[in-house]
Amino acid sequence: MSDATLPPPPDPGEKLPADAAEAVLAEAATAVDGLADPEAFAPLDHPRRLLLVHAHPDDETIGTGATMAKYAAQHALVTLVTCTLGEEGEVLVPELEHLAADREDGLGQHRIGELAAACEALGVRDHRFLGGPGRWRDSGMMDTPANARPDTFWQAPFDEAVRELVAVVREIRPQVVITYDDNGGYGHPDHIQAHRVATAAFDAAGDPSYEPGVGEPWQASKLYHTAFPKSVLQAGIDQLKASGETNFFGADSAEDLPIGTPDDQVTTEVDARDWLEAKTAAMRAHKTQIEVDGPFFALSNNIGQRAFGVEYFVLARGERGPGAGPQGREDDLFAGLD
Ligand SMILES: [Zn+2]
């Protein structure tokens, strides 16, 4: 191509030809779209930032999936930290049984993919493994050989695990952190350890004397524990009974079960029923773990959309915000903070 084919440079005072003006407008529109795109924002540009600390891939979806999807859709930064790869999980898909810990021990790697797919379904882009993928292994249930392995999260050097999480807290500066209660919800060692590490990191991250080399101090405002109210559990048992199911963990009453939170302790209720579809899709993504037509899903369906799309929390640290929800509960994790 010769210079002769190039148009002469425009006179600064000259009006742009129509097609050139259109091109400029299109370019400007694209730039504006970019600004409106939450992904174009740096993490700290999100006014609301939520950090969830979970033990295994699938816990985020079962316990908090609808909440995560709701806040992500509302352009909060939602960061998920998962502490293990869930290597010791049971494999519910027969053709993938060879991945199990007592066979090829390849389940952890497989679950990285399941978690990524689940996060995509939830609209959550920032998910990490504590210390990097595979740093700590699923601890299995208490008093099993898996639990005694030195590479498990249960046996992890506590200070190192806390430091890893403090680095994340100081990087993304969440106002709200979510983890389990001190029994890990139901006593699994990794859930208990996640609770301990998250609680210690919540406090340490704001302490200027703690690891000054690991980011600027940041004190999150609220720490929540996930909760499953006894009344919701009871409603599930009643529904199962009504449908002819007789064996619900061998219990007749929610009071007899070692799980569930007394209703009067529940401080916060997030109604995320509009994100039920995202939660269900994320459950399907955890194919090796959740039998979508199995008892867990049946239970969820039996309790109905309410139990499944409404998620409950107990405020453990920080100031309770105004309660616009049922029974004066907070209906927003950020209540009182904006
Ligand atoms: Zn778990």
Coordinates of C-alpha atoms and ligand atoms in Angstrom, one line a residue:
M1 CA 0.0 0.0 0.0
S2 CA 1.4 3.4 -1.0
D3 CA 1.1 6.6 0.9
A4 CA -1.1 7.9 -1.9
T5 CA -4.0 5.7 -0.6
L6 CA -4.0 7.3 2.9
P7 CA -6.5 10.1 3.4
P8 CA -5.1 13.5 4.2
P9 CA -4.8 14.3 7.9
P10 CA -8.0 16.0 9.1
D11 CA -7.9 19.7 9.7
P12 CA -8.4 20.3 13.4
G13 CA -11.2 22.7 12.7
E14 CA -12.9 20.4 10.3
K15 CA -16.0 18.5 11.1
L16 CA -15.4 14.7 11.3
P17 CA -17.1 12.8 8.5
A18 CA -20.3 11.0 9.7
D19 CA -18.8 7.5 9.7
A20 CA -15.7 8.7 11.6
A21 CA -17.9 10.4 14.2
E22 CA -19.9 7.1 14.6
A23 CA -16.7 5.2 15.1
V24 CA -15.7 7.6 17.9
L25 CA -19.1 7.3 19.5
A26 CA -19.0 3.6 19.3
E27 CA -15.6 3.6 20.9
A28 CA -16.8 5.9 23.7
A29 CA -19.8 3.6 24.3
T30 CA -17.5 0.6 24.6
A31 CA -15.4 2.5 27.1
V32 CA -18.5 3.4 29.1
D33 CA -19.7 -0.2 29.0
G34 CA -16.3 -1.2 30.4
L35 CA -16.8 1.2 33.3
A36 CA -20.2 -0.3 34.0
D37 CA -18.9 -3.8 33.9
P38 CA -18.1 -4.9 37.5
E39 CA -15.2 -7.0 36.2
A40 CA -13.5 -3.8 35.0
F41 CA -13.4 -2.6 38.6
A42 CA -10.4 -3.4 40.8
P43 CA -11.5 -5.4 43.9
L44 CA -11.3 -2.4 46.2
D45 CA -13.6 -0.4 43.9
H46 CA -16.5 -2.6 44.9
P47 CA -18.2 -0.7 47.7
R48 CA -19.4 -4.0 49.3
R49 CA -16.9 -6.8 49.9
L50 CA -17.8 -10.2 51.3
L51 CA -15.4 -13.0 52.2
L52 CA -16.5 -16.6 52.8
V53 CA -14.3 -19.2 54.4
H54 CA -15.4 -22.7 53.7
A55 CA -13.8 -26.1 54.3
H56 CA -14.5 -28.2 51.2
P57 CA -15.7 -27.5 47.6
D58 CA -19.5 -27.8 47.8
D59 CA -19.9 -26.3 51.3
E60 CA -20.1 -22.8 49.7
T61 CA -23.1 -23.9 47.6
I62 CA -25.0 -26.0 50.2
G63 CA -24.7 -23.4 53.0
T64 CA -24.4 -20.1 51.3
G65 CA -24.8 -20.5 47.5
A66 CA -27.9 -18.4 47.2
T67 CA -26.4 -15.6 49.3
M68 CA -23.2 -15.6 47.2
A69 CA -25.2 -15.5 44.0
K70 CA -27.4 -12.6 45.3
Y71 CA -24.5 -10.4 46.4
A72 CA -22.5 -11.2 43.3
A73 CA -25.5 -10.2 41.2
Q74 CA -25.7 -6.9 43.1
H75 CA -22.0 -6.2 42.3
A76 CA -20.5 -6.9 45.7
L77 CA -17.1 -8.4 45.5
V78 CA -17.6 -12.0 46.7
T79 CA -14.4 -13.8 47.5
L80 CA -14.5 -17.5 48.4
V81 CA -11.6 -19.1 50.2
T82 CA -11.8 -22.9 50.4
C83 CA -9.5 -24.6 52.8
T84 CA -9.1 -28.1 51.3
L85 CA -9.8 -29.9 48.0
G86 CA -12.2 -32.3 49.7
E87 CA -10.0 -35.3 48.8
E88 CA -11.8 -37.6 51.3
G89 CA -15.3 -37.1 50.0
E90 CA -17.4 -40.0 48.9
V91 CA -17.9 -40.3 45.2
L92 CA -21.5 -40.6 44.3
V93 CA -20.9 -41.1 40.5
P94 CA -20.2 -44.7 39.8
E95 CA -18.0 -44.0 36.7
L96 CA -15.8 -41.7 38.8
E97 CA -15.4 -44.0 41.8
H98 CA -11.9 -44.7 40.8
L99 CA -11.0 -41.2 41.9
A100 CA -11.7 -42.0 45.6
A101 CA -9.0 -41.5 48.3
D102 CA -8.7 -45.3 48.8
R103 CA -8.2 -45.9 45.1
E104 CA -6.5 -43.4 42.8
D105 CA -6.8 -40.5 45.2
G106 CA -7.6 -38.1 42.4
L107 CA -10.8 -36.6 43.8
G108 CA -9.2 -33.4 44.9
Q109 CA -8.0 -32.4 41.5
H110 CA -11.4 -33.3 40.1
R111 CA -13.2 -31.2 42.6
I112 CA -11.1 -28.1 41.6
G113 CA -13.1 -28.2 38.4
E114 CA -16.4 -28.8 40.1
L115 CA -15.8 -25.8 42.3
A116 CA -14.9 -23.6 39.4
A117 CA -18.1 -24.6 37.6
A118 CA -20.2 -24.0 40.7
C119 CA -18.6 -20.6 41.2
E120 CA -19.4 -19.8 37.6
A121 CA -23.0 -20.7 38.2
L122 CA -23.1 -18.5 41.2
G123 CA -21.5 -15.6 39.4
V124 CA -18.5 -15.6 41.8
R125 CA -15.2 -14.9 40.1
D126 CA -12.8 -14.7 43.0
H127 CA -12.3 -18.1 44.5
R128 CA -9.1 -19.3 46.0
F129 CA -7.7 -22.2 48.0
L130 CA -6.1 -21.3 51.3
G131 CA -2.4 -21.4 50.8
G132 CA -3.0 -22.5 47.2
P133 CA -4.7 -25.6 45.8
G134 CA -3.7 -28.8 47.7
R135 CA -1.8 -26.9 50.4
W136 CA -3.9 -28.7 53.0
R137 CA -5.7 -31.9 52.6
D138 CA -9.2 -32.9 53.6
S139 CA -9.0 -34.2 57.2
G140 CA -11.7 -36.8 56.9
M141 CA -13.9 -37.5 59.9
M142 CA -12.6 -37.3 63.5
D143 CA -10.6 -40.4 64.6
T144 CA -10.2 -41.9 61.1
P145 CA -6.7 -42.7 59.6
A146 CA -7.2 -39.8 57.2
N147 CA -7.5 -37.5 60.1
A148 CA -4.1 -38.4 61.4
R149 CA -2.2 -37.5 58.2
P150 CA 0.3 -34.7 58.8
D151 CA -0.7 -32.9 55.6
T152 CA -4.4 -32.4 56.6
F153 CA -6.0 -29.1 57.4
W154 CA -6.7 -30.4 60.9
Q155 CA -3.0 -30.9 61.5
A156 CA -2.0 -27.7 59.7
P157 CA 0.4 -25.3 61.5
F158 CA -2.2 -22.9 62.8
D159 CA -0.1 -19.8 62.5
E160 CA 0.7 -20.5 58.9
A161 CA -3.0 -21.0 58.0
V162 CA -4.0 -17.8 59.8
R163 CA -1.2 -15.9 58.0
E164 CA -2.5 -17.1 54.6
L165 CA -6.0 -15.9 55.4
V166 CA -4.8 -12.6 56.8
A167 CA -3.1 -12.0 53.5
V168 CA -6.4 -12.4 51.7
V169 CA -8.3 -10.2 54.2
R170 CA -5.8 -7.4 53.9
E171 CA -5.8 -7.7 50.1
I172 CA -9.6 -7.6 49.5
R173 CA -10.6 -5.7 52.7
P174 CA -14.0 -7.2 53.2
Q175 CA -16.5 -5.6 55.5
V176 CA -18.2 -8.9 56.1
V177 CA -16.6 -12.3 56.7
I178 CA -18.6 -15.6 56.9
T179 CA -17.6 -18.9 58.3
Y180 CA -19.0 -21.7 60.6
D181 CA -19.8 -21.8 64.3
D182 CA -17.3 -23.3 66.7
N183 CA -18.6 -26.8 66.1
G184 CA -18.2 -26.3 62.4
G185 CA -21.9 -26.6 62.0
Y186 CA -21.9 -30.4 62.4
G187 CA -18.5 -31.3 63.9
H188 CA -16.4 -32.0 60.8
P189 CA -12.7 -31.3 61.7
D190 CA -12.1 -29.2 58.6
H191 CA -15.2 -27.1 59.4
I192 CA -14.0 -26.6 63.0
Q193 CA -10.6 -25.7 61.8
A194 CA -12.0 -23.2 59.2
H195 CA -13.9 -21.6 62.0
R196 CA -10.8 -21.3 64.2
V197 CA -8.6 -20.0 61.4
A198 CA -11.2 -17.5 60.1
T199 CA -11.9 -16.2 63.6
A200 CA -8.2 -15.7 64.3
A201 CA -7.6 -14.1 60.9
F202 CA -10.6 -11.8 61.4
D203 CA -9.0 -10.4 64.5
A204 CA -5.4 -10.5 63.5
A205 CA -5.9 -8.8 60.1
G206 CA -6.8 -5.5 61.9
D207 CA -3.9 -5.7 64.3
P208 CA -1.1 -3.4 63.1
S209 CA 1.4 -5.4 65.1
Y210 CA 0.5 -8.7 63.4
E211 CA 2.8 -9.6 60.5
P212 CA 3.4 -6.0 59.3
G213 CA 5.0 -7.5 56.1
V214 CA 1.7 -9.1 55.1
G215 CA -0.4 -6.2 53.8
E216 CA -1.9 -3.1 55.4
P217 CA -4.0 -3.8 58.5
W218 CA -7.7 -4.2 57.8
Q219 CA -10.4 -4.7 60.4
A220 CA -13.6 -6.3 58.9
S221 CA -16.7 -5.0 60.5
K222 CA -18.8 -8.2 60.9
L223 CA -18.1 -11.9 61.3
Y224 CA -21.0 -14.2 60.7
H225 CA -21.5 -17.9 61.3
T226 CA -23.7 -19.9 59.0
A227 CA -26.8 -21.3 60.7
F228 CA -29.7 -23.7 60.1
P229 CA -32.6 -22.8 62.4
K230 CA -34.1 -25.6 64.4
S231 CA -37.6 -24.6 63.1
V232 CA -36.5 -25.0 59.5
L233 CA -35.0 -28.4 60.3
Q234 CA -38.2 -29.4 62.1
A235 CA -40.2 -28.3 59.1
G236 CA -38.0 -30.6 57.0
I237 CA -38.5 -33.5 59.3
D238 CA -42.3 -33.0 59.4
Q239 CA -42.4 -32.9 55.6
L240 CA -40.4 -36.0 55.2
K241 CA -42.6 -37.8 57.8
A242 CA -45.7 -36.6 55.9
S243 CA -44.3 -38.0 52.7
G244 CA -43.9 -41.4 54.4
E245 CA -40.1 -41.2 55.1
T246 CA -39.5 -42.7 58.5
N247 CA -35.8 -42.5 58.9
F248 CA -34.5 -38.9 59.2
F249 CA -31.1 -39.4 60.7
G250 CA -32.9 -41.6 63.3
A251 CA -34.5 -38.5 64.8
D252 CA -38.1 -37.5 65.4
S253 CA -37.5 -34.0 66.5
A254 CA -35.0 -31.3 65.5
E255 CA -34.2 -31.0 69.2
D256 CA -32.8 -34.5 69.2
L257 CA -30.3 -33.7 66.4
P258 CA -26.8 -32.4 67.1
I259 CA -27.3 -29.9 64.3
G260 CA -29.4 -26.8 63.9
T261 CA -29.3 -23.4 65.6
P262 CA -31.9 -22.3 68.2
D263 CA -34.1 -19.8 66.4
D264 CA -33.7 -17.1 68.9
Q265 CA -29.9 -17.1 68.2
V266 CA -30.4 -16.4 64.5
T267 CA -29.7 -12.8 63.8
T268 CA -29.8 -12.6 60.0
E269 CA -31.9 -14.0 57.3
V270 CA -31.0 -13.5 53.6
D271 CA -33.9 -14.0 51.3
A272 CA -32.2 -15.1 48.1
R273 CA -35.0 -17.1 46.6
D274 CA -34.5 -15.2 43.3
W275 CA -31.1 -16.9 43.0
L276 CA -32.4 -20.4 43.7
E277 CA -31.7 -21.4 40.1
A278 CA -28.1 -20.4 40.4
K279 CA -27.8 -22.4 43.6
T280 CA -29.3 -25.4 42.1
A281 CA -27.0 -25.2 39.1
A282 CA -24.0 -24.9 41.4
M283 CA -25.2 -28.0 43.3
R284 CA -25.4 -29.9 40.0
A285 CA -21.8 -28.8 39.3
H286 CA -20.7 -30.7 42.4
K287 CA -21.6 -33.9 40.6
T288 CA -19.4 -36.3 42.6
Q289 CA -20.8 -35.0 45.9
I290 CA -24.4 -34.1 45.5
E291 CA -27.0 -36.5 44.2
V292 CA -29.4 -34.0 42.7
D293 CA -32.2 -36.6 42.9
G294 CA -31.0 -38.1 46.2
P295 CA -32.0 -37.6 49.8
F296 CA -30.4 -34.2 50.3
F297 CA -32.0 -32.7 47.3
A298 CA -35.3 -34.4 48.2
L299 CA -35.0 -32.8 51.6
S300 CA -34.4 -29.4 50.1
N301 CA -37.4 -29.8 47.8
N302 CA -39.6 -31.0 50.6
I303 CA -38.8 -28.1 52.8
G304 CA -39.6 -26.0 49.8
Q305 CA -38.1 -23.0 48.2
R306 CA -38.1 -21.0 51.4
A307 CA -35.6 -23.2 53.2
F308 CA -33.5 -23.6 50.2
G309 CA -33.3 -20.0 49.0
V310 CA -33.3 -18.3 52.3
E311 CA -30.0 -18.6 54.2
Y312 CA -29.5 -17.9 57.9
F313 CA -26.6 -16.5 59.9
V314 CA -25.6 -15.6 63.4
L315 CA -23.6 -12.4 64.0
A316 CA -20.6 -13.4 66.0
R317 CA -18.5 -10.2 65.9
G318 CA -19.5 -6.6 65.1
E319 CA -22.6 -4.5 65.6
R320 CA -26.0 -5.8 64.6
G321 CA -27.6 -3.6 62.0
P322 CA -31.3 -2.6 61.9
G323 CA -33.6 -5.6 61.4
A324 CA -36.0 -5.3 58.5
G325 CA -36.4 -9.1 58.2
P326 CA -38.8 -11.5 60.0
Q327 CA -38.6 -11.5 63.8
G328 CA -36.5 -8.3 63.6
R329 CA -33.6 -10.1 62.0
E330 CA -31.2 -8.3 59.7
D331 CA -32.2 -9.0 56.1
D332 CA -28.8 -7.9 54.7
L333 CA -25.3 -8.9 55.8
F334 CA -24.2 -5.3 55.3
A335 CA -27.0 -3.9 57.4
G336 CA -25.8 -0.9 59.4
L337 CA -22.6 -0.6 57.4
D338 CA -23.3 1.4 54.3
Ligands
ZN1 ZN -17.5 -29.7 54.2

